[in-house]
Structure formats: C-alpha cells, structure tokens
C-alpha cells in the first residue's frame, strides 16, 4: 500500500503553476463562500496544494507532516460545524427550504459579488507584487502563491467578524507565510511551533463558534 | 541539579492542569493559582543566580544555569529576573481578585498556561522563538477572554488576528539580520528589518491605527482576562522589544528611532485621550485608558535616554494597579447589571456595589495618572522630564489623563445616581451588599494602589534596577 509520501511523490508534477492556480481558486472560493461544507472542502484542497509547493522547498516527509496538521485543522472545523448542524436539526424542514433559497441567493447576492470582486482585485495586486517584489529564496510561482494566500487571507479577516471566517483567514494568511518562511528557516522546531500556532488558532476559532451557537440556542429557547 | 529556568516553564504548566481539574472548587483552585504565581515570583527574584540552592531531598536548584530545551537555549539573565517577577506577581494579584470577581471563568488555568509560555518567551534564545511563543499565548488567551455563556469575544479574535499579523515581521527580521552579518555592505537589509520590526511591534502594542483590538478586548471579554492581556501579555511584548533593542543596538541608533517612537506614543495618547471621555460603556473606556498609558510609555522610550527607559519600565510595573483595579470594579458591576456595562444599565448601581465602584474610580485615577494613585508616580515624573524640552507633549499627556478621568467621572455619575422606590424615596441598602470577603479583597487592592501612589519609593528603585540591567542608553 503506498504511503502518504509516495502519493505526494506521484502528484509532484502538479507542484508548480497548477498548484499556484489551485491556491488562487481555493483562496478566492474561501473569500466568496459562506457555506461550511464548501469551505471545509476548499481548505482541505488548499492545504493539498500548499503541501505540493512545500515539497519543492523542504523534505517530503516534513511537507507531509505539515499537510497532516492542515488536514487535522480541517477535521476540527468539520466536527464543529457538524455539531452545529445537529443542534440546528430541530428546524430541519424550514432550513431545507431556506438553504435552497440561500443557495440561489449565494449565486447572485451583492455580498458574494462584492467578495468576488475584492478577491479578484487582491489577486491582481498579488500578481503585480510577485512580479515587482519577488521574495528571496523562493521561485516566482511560489512567490505568487505566498502573496495570494497572504493577501486573500487578510481580505478574509477584514471582511467578516464571524469566528470561522476570521479563523479561515488567519490560517490562509499563515499558510502563505509558512510557504515562504520554510525556505528561509528550515528548522524543524520552527516548523513544529508554526504547526502548533495553526492548530491553536483552529481550536480557538472552533471554541468561539461553539460559544456563538450556545448563545444562539439560548436565544431560541427564550 | 534542577535548572531553575526549566522549573519556571514546567511548574505553571503543570499547575494549570491541576487548577483546571479543581476548577469546580473555586477557592481551592484560586488558592493554588495565587500560591503558584506568588511562590514563583518570589523565588525568581530572591534565589541567587551564581550558586545552587539546596531544596528537599538533597536536590539543588540552579537559577543561573543555561538549559538546552529541544535544542534551544533557556537563559535567565539579570534583566529577565525582575521582568519575570513582575509577570508572576501581577498574575498572583489578578488571580487573587478573580477568586471573588470572576469565579467561573477559565482565567485561572489559562492564566497559568500563559505564564509558562510568556516566561518561555523571555527566557528562550534566539528571539524568533519568543515571537512564536507569544503567538501561541495569544491563541490560548482567547479561551480566557471568552465570557461563559456570552457571545463570541470580538476582542479575543481581533487580538489573535493582530498578533498573527505581527508574527511574519518578527521572524523575517531575524533572517534578514543574519544575512546582514554575512553581507554588511547591504544596508537595505537593515532598513527592511527596521521597517518590519516597527510594523510588528506597532501591531503588538496597539499603536494607532492598529489599536482597535485594545478597546475590543476590554469591551466584550472577561474584564480581568482583558487586564491580564493588557498588563502581563503586553508586558512580555515590552520586554521582548527591549531585548530586541539590546540585541540589535543599531535599531536605537537609527536616525528615525526617536521621532518614530515619540510620534507613535503621541498618536496613542491623542486617540485615547479624545475617545475616552466620549465612551458610553465602561469596558471600552478601560481600553482607551490603557491606550493612553501605553502611548505615554512609548513617549518615555522615545526620549532615548536612561531616564526615559526607567520611566517606561516604571510604567509597566505600575500599570496593573490601574487596569486590574478598573477591571475588577467593572466585573463586580457587570455581575449586578446582567452583563451590561452601558452607563444607562449602570444607573444607581454604585449604591448596591460600592466596593466595585470604588475600585473602578481608584483604578481610573491610576490609569489617568492623577494624584493619590500608583499611576501618578511615573506620569508626573514623565511630564516633568518632558516639560523643559517638549512642553506641548507634556501638556498633551496631562490633557489625555484628564480625558480618561472625564470618562470615569461620567461613569461614576451614572453609578451614584440615587435609585427611587415606587414612593419616590431614596432606597440605599445598608451593610455589605457585595459581601465581606469581596469588600476585603477590593479594599486590599485599593489600598495597594493608593499606597504605591503615596510611597513611590516602593517601586521606583525596582524600575531603576531593571533599567540598569539593560545596557540600552548607558551613559
């Protein structure tokens, strides 16, 4: 049975512009979407592309561990949101109706359009920055990926005050920085501490999301 | 032989676990937390650095020993001793107040965990690890800041965001400076590092326009946890800044260091002084008071002299008296107003919570730097030092203090508004409406604040000793 490292080695042909393009699409999706299922899936895919790019800068095993940390973070978000869904199940019939409507609203809503436009503008800025201010020690496509992740992560933090959105923004921003910093400081201790930071951010975000649901439940009970 | 620095990391962390398990028995857990912080604070300042101390079973503790922890060095230097004693003793004070005021929050176990991380940040070399530990501490503090059964803390989330944004600058600076050692002709590396450091510390200290997390933390979080972040967390950031200035002397020799630091401080004083009197809630008011205090400390550092450094350090030692006391008062008042700290919701509450009101007022006096309070000791000295060369800044500092006091005064007028019964007659409860223990705890804190204000010689020599431990601005 192939190991995770073998699997990463097999898809290493994607670890250039295709991975950067994947990062662009996933990061923009995170900015636009408010659907938790889509967000968790997108974040999982984004970590996959980040790991692919990381394999060009650090040892495959270390990149795989970073990927595992990222996917554990996605699991934290999934379990939290799943629990939220269970709590909201009492209003299932109504929510089925509203979710259909919400989906239609999501396609054409002013918020989604604004977020998409802002995301595209930030991406253009990231592209220009990658051409004019290349980061040291990393190739151009990784520079672009770093700027995209950092810029769109910042945008995500700025666009919402909801714990999950801010958490996703912080994690996206940190992924961008991590991608750059591993080239400067390949120390395992730093890699471990940065992983711990990301995991704690995910836990703190999940804790605040749980608090949000608890107070929502109390208010519904009143 | 047991290495002292390692104990300073492990003991609080182990006690955090024990305190969390015992959280159901509030008095026991509070006693353990206060005892741990107090014992470590006293130990770090009294145990000798140059020789091991015999403890139980023939074991020895060596405080001055350099320890290697996961390949990194933990070094307890002279300057770190007073700094760490400050962190531990302030935490002991906060835990003592939390015993009566925040009886069901995660502040006690999380506070001990934070103490371990922040101690690590002060002890570890190289400094990049300190930045990472401070970031982890920020993520952990969200759990302490979140109110039990309350809406998600906006302040905690913002604090975490700003600390995360500050992290890359600190880490990359370290790499740039290592590169500069190899290529000393490339001065662009120095300029980039200076810019990154300035931006990172501006984010961490809440310099305008990155100040929004300060008032948010005090606005919607557990008040004493907010005070913990603004005194102990911010204190650790200040000591990290001084460590950076000590390690890289070219930063303070930069032609723009003085003007940039003073301008940043002035902006904080201005914004805090203008916004404090217009607040309609006590929580954000405490945040703006903290902003003025931090700004004044930056102005002191911007003096680029030994006196300025001593005053900045004295401000750190004195800050808890104002902010912690105000937060304890706010906590007591929020309990009686159903969690609301709007002036409308607090009308007449001062009669039912006189000790909390007194704590708020005396804490406010200290945060504003007005007489008969701890804050006056350093703020007055700063104004006197600034007056000959920079009278405008000194006047602005006084006015900002006045602005904070106007805010506190407005809160006090709402609090002491006489309640009326249906028959329109005054109804003021007699006795101890807040309980004798609560009254005693808050009275002790108020007496400590006034005591330091009346006898500044208790803390000023400590600040002077701490300043001497740094070679910054040495004559």
XYZ file of C-alpha atoms in Angstrom:
697
model
C 0.000 0.000 0.000
C 1.502 3.385 -0.972
C 2.351 5.780 1.869
C 1.392 9.441 2.007
C 4.912 10.343 0.924
C 4.598 8.030 -2.116
C 1.302 9.611 -3.056
C 2.789 13.093 -2.798
C 5.713 11.995 -4.950
C 3.294 10.708 -7.624
C 1.493 14.043 -7.940
C 4.655 16.122 -7.796
C 4.186 17.083 -11.467
C 1.457 19.442 -10.214
C 3.868 21.249 -7.867
C 4.375 24.357 -9.983
C 1.910 26.693 -11.737
C -1.016 24.212 -11.460
C -0.671 24.239 -7.652
C -0.494 28.055 -7.648
C -3.627 28.169 -9.807
C -5.289 25.756 -7.387
C -4.342 28.004 -4.478
C -5.823 31.014 -6.292
C -9.131 29.228 -6.930
C -9.442 27.807 -3.393
C -8.494 31.062 -1.664
C -10.994 33.061 -3.765
C -13.658 30.442 -3.007
C -12.995 30.822 0.727
C -13.444 34.585 0.400
C -16.733 34.263 -1.506
C -18.398 31.260 0.118
C -20.244 31.177 3.435
C -21.277 27.525 3.137
C -19.363 25.493 5.732
C -19.233 22.277 3.685
C -17.732 24.048 0.720
C -15.324 25.971 2.978
C -14.015 22.883 4.757
C -13.557 21.027 1.454
C -11.863 24.042 -0.108
C -9.491 24.439 2.863
C -8.589 20.734 2.633
C -7.766 21.108 -1.069
C -5.857 24.315 -0.392
C -3.643 22.522 2.148
C -3.018 19.835 -0.510
C -1.740 22.433 -2.981
C 0.350 24.152 -0.287
C 1.950 20.798 0.581
C 2.708 20.210 -3.115
C 4.568 23.521 -3.290
C 6.287 22.827 0.032
C 7.776 19.617 -1.402
C 9.960 21.785 -3.632
C 11.408 23.648 -0.648
C 11.704 21.100 2.163
C 11.950 17.362 2.646
C 8.929 15.391 1.504
C 8.347 13.927 4.983
C 8.273 17.351 6.655
C 5.888 18.649 3.984
C 3.656 15.611 4.567
C 3.565 16.321 8.321
C 2.608 19.937 7.606
C -0.142 18.639 5.343
C -1.397 16.313 8.064
C -1.544 19.236 10.504
C -3.594 21.167 7.962
C -5.995 18.294 7.398
C -6.412 17.841 11.152
C -7.366 21.515 11.301
C -9.977 20.844 8.595
C -11.243 17.969 10.734
C -11.637 20.346 13.710
C -13.720 22.693 11.549
C -15.740 19.805 10.132
C -16.570 18.365 13.569
C -17.511 21.782 14.950
C -19.785 22.643 12.054
C -21.271 19.152 12.018
C -22.189 19.587 15.680
C -23.740 22.938 14.837
C -25.843 21.264 12.140
C -27.063 18.653 14.623
C -28.055 21.396 17.050
C -29.975 23.125 14.309
C -31.713 19.935 13.158
C -34.874 20.794 15.063
C -35.578 23.382 12.443
C -34.804 20.941 9.623
C -37.840 21.454 7.430
C -37.559 25.174 7.440
C -33.837 25.153 6.907
C -34.166 22.827 3.874
C -36.371 25.385 2.281
C -34.179 28.285 3.269
C -30.980 26.508 2.252
C -32.294 26.165 -1.296
C -33.152 29.811 -1.260
C -29.786 30.594 0.336
C -28.021 28.732 -2.472
C -29.821 30.816 -5.047
C -29.058 33.975 -3.078
C -25.416 32.939 -2.805
C -25.059 32.866 -6.578
C -26.297 36.361 -7.168
C -26.104 38.093 -3.794
C -24.495 41.505 -3.561
C -22.221 40.230 -0.795
C -20.893 37.367 -2.901
C -20.377 39.681 -5.882
C -18.539 42.190 -3.728
C -16.359 39.473 -2.166
C -15.561 38.028 -5.596
C -14.607 41.438 -6.972
C -12.483 42.226 -3.895
C -10.839 38.812 -4.151
C -10.002 39.373 -7.812
C -8.576 42.818 -7.070
C -6.374 41.421 -4.295
C -5.255 38.647 -6.652
C -4.242 41.198 -9.281
C -2.332 43.112 -6.589
C -0.642 39.860 -5.526
C 0.339 39.126 -9.123
C 1.828 42.610 -9.535
C 3.658 42.291 -6.212
C 5.074 38.908 -7.253
C 6.487 40.475 -10.424
C 7.827 43.666 -8.825
C 8.842 42.482 -5.349
C 9.976 38.875 -5.655
C 10.525 37.146 -2.317
C 14.062 35.976 -1.597
C 14.993 32.281 -1.763
C 11.753 31.170 -3.468
C 10.867 30.822 -7.200
C 8.354 33.145 -8.873
C 5.386 30.767 -8.846
C 5.797 30.149 -5.100
C 6.181 33.907 -4.548
C 2.845 34.374 -6.311
C 1.258 31.634 -4.179
C 2.592 33.283 -0.991
C 1.238 36.708 -1.968
C -2.114 35.219 -2.979
C -2.511 33.326 0.292
C -1.393 36.267 2.439
C -3.479 38.827 0.544
C -6.667 36.785 0.330
C -6.226 35.666 3.945
C -6.022 39.307 5.011
C -9.103 40.081 2.935
C -10.976 37.241 4.627
C -10.023 38.588 8.082
C -11.149 42.059 7.109
C -14.453 41.091 5.500
C -16.074 39.360 8.431
C -16.187 39.243 12.214
C -17.617 35.714 12.311
C -15.177 33.426 14.177
C -14.984 30.781 11.429
C -14.351 33.276 8.624
C -11.662 35.063 10.639
C -10.128 31.702 11.560
C -10.050 30.620 7.900
C -8.473 33.969 7.018
C -5.785 33.630 9.678
C -4.970 30.085 8.603
C -4.799 31.084 4.922
C -2.520 34.001 5.816
C -0.290 31.733 7.916
C -0.121 29.131 5.097
C 1.192 31.848 2.787
C 3.805 32.909 5.289
C 4.781 29.316 6.103
C 5.327 28.603 2.402
C 7.822 31.472 2.254
C 9.433 31.001 5.656
C 10.360 27.313 5.234
C 12.754 28.427 2.521
C 14.443 30.854 4.935
C 14.417 28.754 8.107
C 14.081 25.029 7.502
C 14.396 24.255 11.228
C 12.091 21.516 12.488
C 11.461 23.381 15.766
C 10.109 26.401 13.880
C 8.018 24.135 11.657
C 6.588 22.424 14.742
C 5.806 25.690 16.509
C 4.153 27.137 13.387
C 2.050 23.972 13.175
C 1.091 24.395 16.836
C 0.122 28.023 16.166
C -2.158 26.984 13.284
C -3.752 24.221 15.311
C -4.384 26.510 18.295
C -5.940 29.131 16.007
C -8.297 26.449 14.690
C -9.171 25.356 18.245
C -9.762 28.936 19.406
C -11.971 29.578 16.390
C -13.951 26.387 16.987
C -14.367 27.353 20.656
C -15.763 30.755 19.688
C -18.050 29.159 17.090
C -19.375 26.834 19.791
C -19.975 29.863 22.033
C -21.833 31.543 19.169
C -24.090 28.513 18.776
C -24.639 28.198 22.528
C -25.867 31.758 22.795
C -27.950 31.303 19.637
C -29.557 28.230 21.216
C -30.287 30.108 24.417
C -31.871 32.914 22.498
C -34.012 30.458 20.524
C -35.081 28.892 23.806
C -36.328 32.208 25.142
C 20.699 19.530 39.905
C 17.473 21.095 38.643
C 17.773 24.015 36.253
C 15.739 26.984 37.519
C 14.626 28.278 34.089
C 13.096 24.902 33.285
C 11.093 24.981 36.520
C 9.715 28.393 35.588
C 8.217 26.803 32.474
C 7.090 23.464 33.829
C 5.585 24.388 37.214
C 2.966 26.856 35.905
C 2.047 24.472 33.092
C 1.605 21.531 35.472
C -0.356 23.673 37.909
C -2.581 24.879 35.047
C -3.714 21.274 34.562
C -4.319 20.742 38.273
C -6.177 24.043 38.628
C -8.367 23.152 35.637
C -9.310 19.847 37.243
C -10.111 21.594 40.543
C -11.972 24.481 38.919
C -15.233 23.242 40.444
C -13.876 24.173 43.881
C -13.231 27.820 43.173
C -11.478 28.720 46.426
C -9.086 25.769 46.203
C -8.205 26.423 42.572
C -7.795 30.164 43.189
C -5.588 29.492 46.212
C -3.423 27.130 44.153
C -3.130 29.612 41.285
C -2.293 32.534 43.601
C 0.155 30.385 45.577
C 1.945 29.132 42.445
C 2.297 32.575 40.891
C 3.340 34.152 44.205
C 5.883 31.427 45.020
C 7.454 31.574 41.555
C 7.516 35.384 41.618
C 9.297 35.428 44.973
C 11.618 32.567 44.006
C 12.747 34.163 40.760
C 13.738 37.377 42.498
C 15.222 36.013 45.737
C 17.103 32.856 44.723
C 20.742 33.590 43.911
C 21.873 33.362 40.292
C 25.511 32.436 40.864
C 25.157 29.460 43.224
C 22.787 26.498 43.511
C 20.246 26.390 46.330
C 19.611 23.227 48.345
C 15.995 22.113 48.477
C 14.204 18.922 49.503
C 15.969 15.557 49.462
C 19.422 16.991 48.886
C 18.359 18.320 45.468
C 19.678 21.619 44.203
C 18.165 24.362 42.064
C 20.475 26.483 39.916
C 18.687 29.612 38.695
C 21.578 30.867 36.603
C 22.136 27.625 34.723
C 21.712 27.710 30.951
C 19.400 24.923 29.822
C 19.043 23.424 26.377
C 15.391 22.718 25.645
C 14.629 20.990 22.323
C 17.919 22.325 21.014
C 17.239 25.944 22.080
C 18.829 27.775 24.979
C 16.869 28.967 28.003
C 18.824 31.726 29.734
C 17.730 33.622 32.850
C 19.507 36.964 32.703
C 19.538 39.703 35.324
C 17.040 41.824 33.383
C 14.711 38.838 32.985
C 14.549 38.236 36.746
C 12.663 41.418 37.626
C 10.633 41.124 34.425
C 9.547 37.596 35.311
C 8.904 38.515 38.925
C 6.643 41.281 37.579
C 4.749 38.798 35.390
C 4.278 36.256 38.197
C 3.393 38.749 40.957
C 0.943 40.644 38.739
C -0.649 37.321 37.820
C -0.913 36.478 41.540
C -2.759 39.773 42.090
C -5.122 39.115 39.175
C -5.819 35.547 40.351
C -6.490 36.873 43.876
C -9.106 39.296 42.555
C -10.501 36.645 40.183
C -11.169 34.440 43.204
C -14.082 36.717 44.187
C -14.857 38.517 40.944
C -14.547 36.009 38.056
C -15.425 32.842 39.879
C -16.367 30.684 36.886
C -14.046 31.659 34.077
C -11.103 29.802 32.561
C -8.819 32.654 33.600
C -7.041 30.700 36.358
C -5.851 27.637 34.382
C -5.337 29.540 31.145
C -3.534 32.319 33.030
C -1.058 29.806 34.453
C -0.551 28.302 30.986
C 0.021 31.787 29.590
C 2.560 32.500 32.334
C 4.528 29.427 31.288
C 4.506 30.482 27.618
C 5.387 34.112 28.335
C 8.200 33.045 30.676
C 9.468 30.878 27.849
C 9.295 33.891 25.536
C 11.530 35.880 27.898
C 13.994 33.044 28.503
C 14.442 31.459 25.075
C 17.217 32.332 22.640
C 17.203 33.134 19.718
C 14.406 35.683 19.827
C 12.368 34.223 16.929
C 11.118 31.518 19.260
C 9.917 34.222 21.639
C 7.735 35.610 18.844
C 6.256 32.164 18.214
C 5.567 31.600 21.920
C 3.828 34.971 22.180
C 1.641 33.988 19.220
C 0.737 30.687 20.907
C -0.037 32.620 24.099
C -2.349 34.932 22.121
C -4.242 31.931 20.719
C -4.563 30.457 24.208
C -5.734 33.743 25.711
C -8.882 33.594 23.546
C -10.139 30.802 25.844
C -9.628 33.002 28.915
C -11.157 36.078 27.276
C -14.371 34.334 26.249
C -17.223 35.053 28.677
C -19.034 31.972 29.980
C -22.377 31.805 28.180
C -21.662 35.041 26.329
C -21.414 35.963 22.666
C -18.063 35.132 20.966
C -15.424 37.604 22.044
C -14.707 40.051 19.245
C -11.780 41.379 21.250
C -10.131 37.990 21.595
C -10.457 37.338 17.889
C -9.049 40.744 16.997
C -6.177 40.342 19.434
C -5.344 36.985 17.893
C -5.550 38.476 14.383
C -3.204 41.371 15.164
C -0.647 39.155 16.913
C -0.752 36.739 13.951
C -0.179 39.613 11.531
C 2.808 40.732 13.620
C 4.456 37.310 13.544
C 5.930 37.308 9.989
C 7.735 40.619 10.531
C 9.500 39.389 13.662
C 10.518 36.074 12.120
C 11.746 37.506 8.828
C 13.700 40.240 10.654
C 15.799 37.568 12.326
C 16.713 36.071 8.954
C 17.473 39.499 7.440
C 19.807 40.364 10.311
C 21.609 37.041 9.953
C 22.072 37.853 6.264
C 23.387 41.312 7.171
C 26.147 39.724 9.262
C 27.306 37.917 6.120
C 26.893 40.935 3.772
C 27.486 44.053 5.888
C 27.587 46.299 2.803
C 23.953 45.635 2.000
C 22.316 48.320 4.175
C 18.930 47.690 2.567
C 18.682 44.655 4.812
C 18.854 46.921 7.861
C 16.221 49.310 6.505
C 13.854 46.427 5.722
C 14.371 44.881 9.167
C 13.775 48.236 10.882
C 10.533 48.713 8.939
C 9.341 45.161 9.667
C 10.191 45.448 13.372
C 8.418 48.804 13.658
C 5.300 47.391 11.983
C 5.300 44.205 14.078
C 5.676 45.988 17.401
C 3.091 48.578 16.346
C 0.629 45.698 15.827
C 1.574 44.025 19.111
C 1.421 47.188 21.223
C -1.764 48.513 19.634
C -0.200 51.643 18.133
C -2.691 53.797 16.174
C -4.092 52.760 13.637
C -3.696 49.175 14.902
C -5.326 49.999 18.242
C -8.790 48.563 17.598
C -8.059 45.321 19.454
C -7.283 47.166 22.712
C -10.756 48.601 23.290
C -12.369 45.458 21.843
C -10.533 43.234 24.355
C -11.784 45.288 27.304
C -15.177 45.853 25.706
C -16.619 42.372 25.380
C -14.300 39.946 27.188
C -13.928 38.746 30.759
C -12.635 42.009 32.320
C -9.814 40.521 34.401
C -8.685 38.367 31.447
C -8.573 41.576 29.392
C -6.457 43.160 32.132
C -4.221 40.055 32.045
C -3.634 40.545 28.317
C -3.013 44.285 28.652
C -0.652 44.053 31.623
C 1.094 40.670 31.542
C 0.797 39.866 27.816
C 1.659 43.418 26.828
C 4.396 43.487 29.469
C 6.033 40.447 27.860
C 5.860 42.226 24.479
C 7.562 45.281 26.009
C 10.361 43.137 27.446
C 10.724 41.440 24.065
C 11.030 44.882 22.442
C 13.744 45.824 24.949
C 15.522 42.523 24.253
C 15.472 43.359 20.529
C 16.863 46.838 21.242
C 19.541 45.282 23.459
C 20.496 42.571 20.951
C 20.490 44.864 17.902
C 21.858 48.239 19.099
C 21.710 49.758 15.603
C 17.901 49.961 15.954
C 18.059 52.577 18.707
C 20.861 54.287 16.803
C 18.610 54.606 13.738
C 18.095 58.305 12.889
C 14.299 57.890 12.978
C 14.020 55.792 16.148
C 13.394 58.728 18.479
C 10.928 60.565 16.267
C 9.043 57.421 15.240
C 8.646 56.121 18.807
C 7.561 59.513 20.116
C 5.112 60.035 17.247
C 3.591 56.573 17.779
C 3.214 57.276 21.502
C 1.751 60.704 20.870
C -0.813 59.283 18.435
C -1.904 56.731 21.042
C -2.169 59.387 23.754
C -4.181 61.652 21.435
C -6.619 58.979 20.265
C -7.048 57.506 23.758
C -7.441 60.933 25.370
C -10.022 62.039 22.799
C -12.078 58.846 22.694
C -12.111 58.022 26.432
C -14.438 60.869 27.516
C -16.930 60.100 24.746
C -17.468 56.449 25.707
C -20.878 55.306 26.905
C -19.620 51.942 28.184
C -17.078 51.195 30.882
C -15.347 48.332 29.012
C -14.050 50.342 26.040
C -13.221 53.204 28.438
C -10.690 50.915 30.170
C -9.258 50.080 26.735
C -8.715 53.739 25.884
C -7.179 54.352 29.315
C -4.740 51.518 28.541
C -4.042 53.098 25.149
C -3.095 56.423 26.783
C -0.867 54.598 29.264
C 0.928 52.589 26.555
C 1.337 55.737 24.453
C 2.891 57.591 27.374
C 5.322 54.696 27.907
C 6.321 54.876 24.227
C 6.903 58.624 24.591
C 9.174 57.829 27.555
C 11.109 55.287 25.462
C 11.329 57.840 22.644
C 13.292 60.142 24.973
C 16.215 57.866 24.037
C 17.794 58.212 27.475
C 18.320 56.176 30.633
C 15.675 58.280 32.417
C 13.177 57.556 29.645
C 13.862 53.821 29.861
C 13.440 53.864 33.653
C 10.122 55.684 33.313
C 8.903 53.259 30.625
C 9.782 50.331 32.891
C 8.147 52.017 35.889
C 5.002 52.419 33.777
C 4.962 48.645 33.216
C 5.304 47.938 36.931
C 2.583 50.439 37.835
C 0.089 49.712 35.027
C -1.573 46.711 36.724
C -2.686 48.889 39.656
C -4.855 50.975 37.359
C -6.074 48.482 34.776
C -6.559 45.483 37.053
C -8.414 47.571 39.626
C -10.685 49.095 36.970
C -11.350 45.649 35.502
C -12.157 44.185 38.926
C -14.595 47.055 39.500
C -16.147 46.541 36.068
C -16.504 42.826 36.721
C -18.324 43.419 40.004
C -20.644 45.919 38.331
C -21.368 43.687 35.327
C -22.463 40.874 37.643
C -25.148 43.156 39.070
C -26.257 44.684 35.776
C -26.783 41.386 33.950
C -23.538 41.631 31.987
C -24.196 45.093 30.570
C -21.715 47.921 31.192
C -23.613 50.691 29.416
C -24.000 53.828 31.535
C -27.791 53.506 31.255
C -27.695 49.953 32.620
C -25.413 51.013 35.481
C -27.628 53.851 36.776
C -27.696 53.810 40.565
C -25.721 50.558 40.767
C -22.969 52.225 42.779
C -25.159 52.041 45.891
C -25.506 48.279 45.544
C -21.861 47.707 44.602
C -19.902 50.382 46.491
C -16.603 48.489 46.568
C -16.661 47.725 42.865
C -17.421 51.395 42.228
C -14.531 52.436 44.467
C -12.210 50.001 42.655
C -13.281 51.458 39.309
C -12.691 55.047 40.458
C -9.303 54.442 42.109
C -8.202 52.321 39.134
C -9.364 55.141 36.848
C -7.329 57.663 38.848
C -4.245 55.491 38.400
C -4.833 54.887 34.686
C -5.306 58.634 34.203
C -2.088 59.333 36.134
C -3.756 61.608 38.677
C -2.594 62.167 42.288
C -3.128 59.734 45.190
C -2.758 56.789 42.829
C 0.019 54.493 41.610
C -0.121 55.841 38.054
C 0.702 59.357 39.241
C 4.223 58.321 40.310
C 5.540 57.776 36.804
C 3.206 60.009 34.768
C 4.132 63.108 36.799
C 7.838 62.256 36.529
C 7.431 61.881 32.751
C 5.651 65.234 32.450
C 8.405 66.899 34.477
C 11.094 65.296 32.321
C 9.357 66.374 29.110
C 8.362 69.896 30.191
C 11.697 71.721 29.576
C 12.343 70.314 26.106
C 8.860 69.419 24.944
C 6.158 71.334 26.846
C 3.498 70.598 24.219
C 3.813 66.841 24.692
C 3.759 67.207 28.482
C 0.579 69.289 28.260
C -0.997 66.752 25.918
C -0.212 63.960 28.374
C -1.914 65.870 31.184
C -4.946 66.570 28.994
C -5.175 62.911 27.934
C -5.169 61.896 31.610
C -7.921 64.419 32.171
C -9.846 62.912 29.236
C -9.691 59.463 30.844
C -10.824 60.939 34.157
C -13.794 62.665 32.477
C -14.841 59.261 31.148
C -14.547 57.736 34.619
C -16.427 60.700 36.097
C -19.307 60.202 33.647
C -19.457 56.562 34.637
C -19.378 57.492 38.301
C -22.234 59.992 37.890
C -24.359 57.221 36.378
C -23.355 54.804 39.125
C -24.173 57.086 42.047
C -27.491 58.282 40.687
C -29.927 57.741 43.559
C -32.387 54.889 42.999
C -36.012 55.651 43.758
C -38.711 53.361 45.058
C -42.289 53.479 43.899
C -42.951 56.093 46.558
C -40.132 58.164 45.081
C -37.879 57.972 48.109
C -34.258 57.007 48.244
C -33.534 53.336 48.820
C -29.958 52.604 49.739
C -29.124 49.166 51.148
C -27.235 49.090 54.443
C -24.350 46.821 55.431
C -22.135 44.956 52.943
C -24.214 44.479 49.775
C -21.265 42.824 47.982
C -20.237 40.532 50.854
C -17.470 40.984 53.396
C -14.844 38.906 51.570
C -15.383 40.741 48.301
C -15.194 44.065 50.151
C -11.945 42.971 51.841
C -10.360 41.784 48.568
C -11.185 45.006 46.740
C -10.151 47.134 49.738
C -6.729 45.442 49.746
C -6.306 46.218 46.029
C -7.369 49.866 46.513
C -5.009 50.301 49.488
C -2.152 48.837 47.401
C -2.881 51.308 44.576
C -3.024 54.318 46.907
C -0.036 53.007 48.899
C 2.198 52.932 45.819
C 0.943 56.410 44.913
C 1.865 57.770 48.353
C 5.126 55.853 48.650
C 6.609 55.657 45.128
C 9.952 54.568 46.608
C 8.474 51.045 46.831
C 8.549 50.515 43.045
C 10.751 53.257 41.582
C 14.064 51.678 42.742
C 12.982 48.378 41.176
C 12.430 50.115 37.838
C 15.830 51.792 38.175
C 17.490 48.427 38.895
C 15.705 46.893 35.927
C 16.876 49.754 33.690
C 20.449 49.212 34.906
C 20.256 45.577 33.831
C 19.897 46.783 30.236
C 22.890 48.331 28.537
C 20.491 50.488 26.493
C 21.209 54.206 26.693
C 24.060 53.509 29.133
C 25.986 56.693 29.906
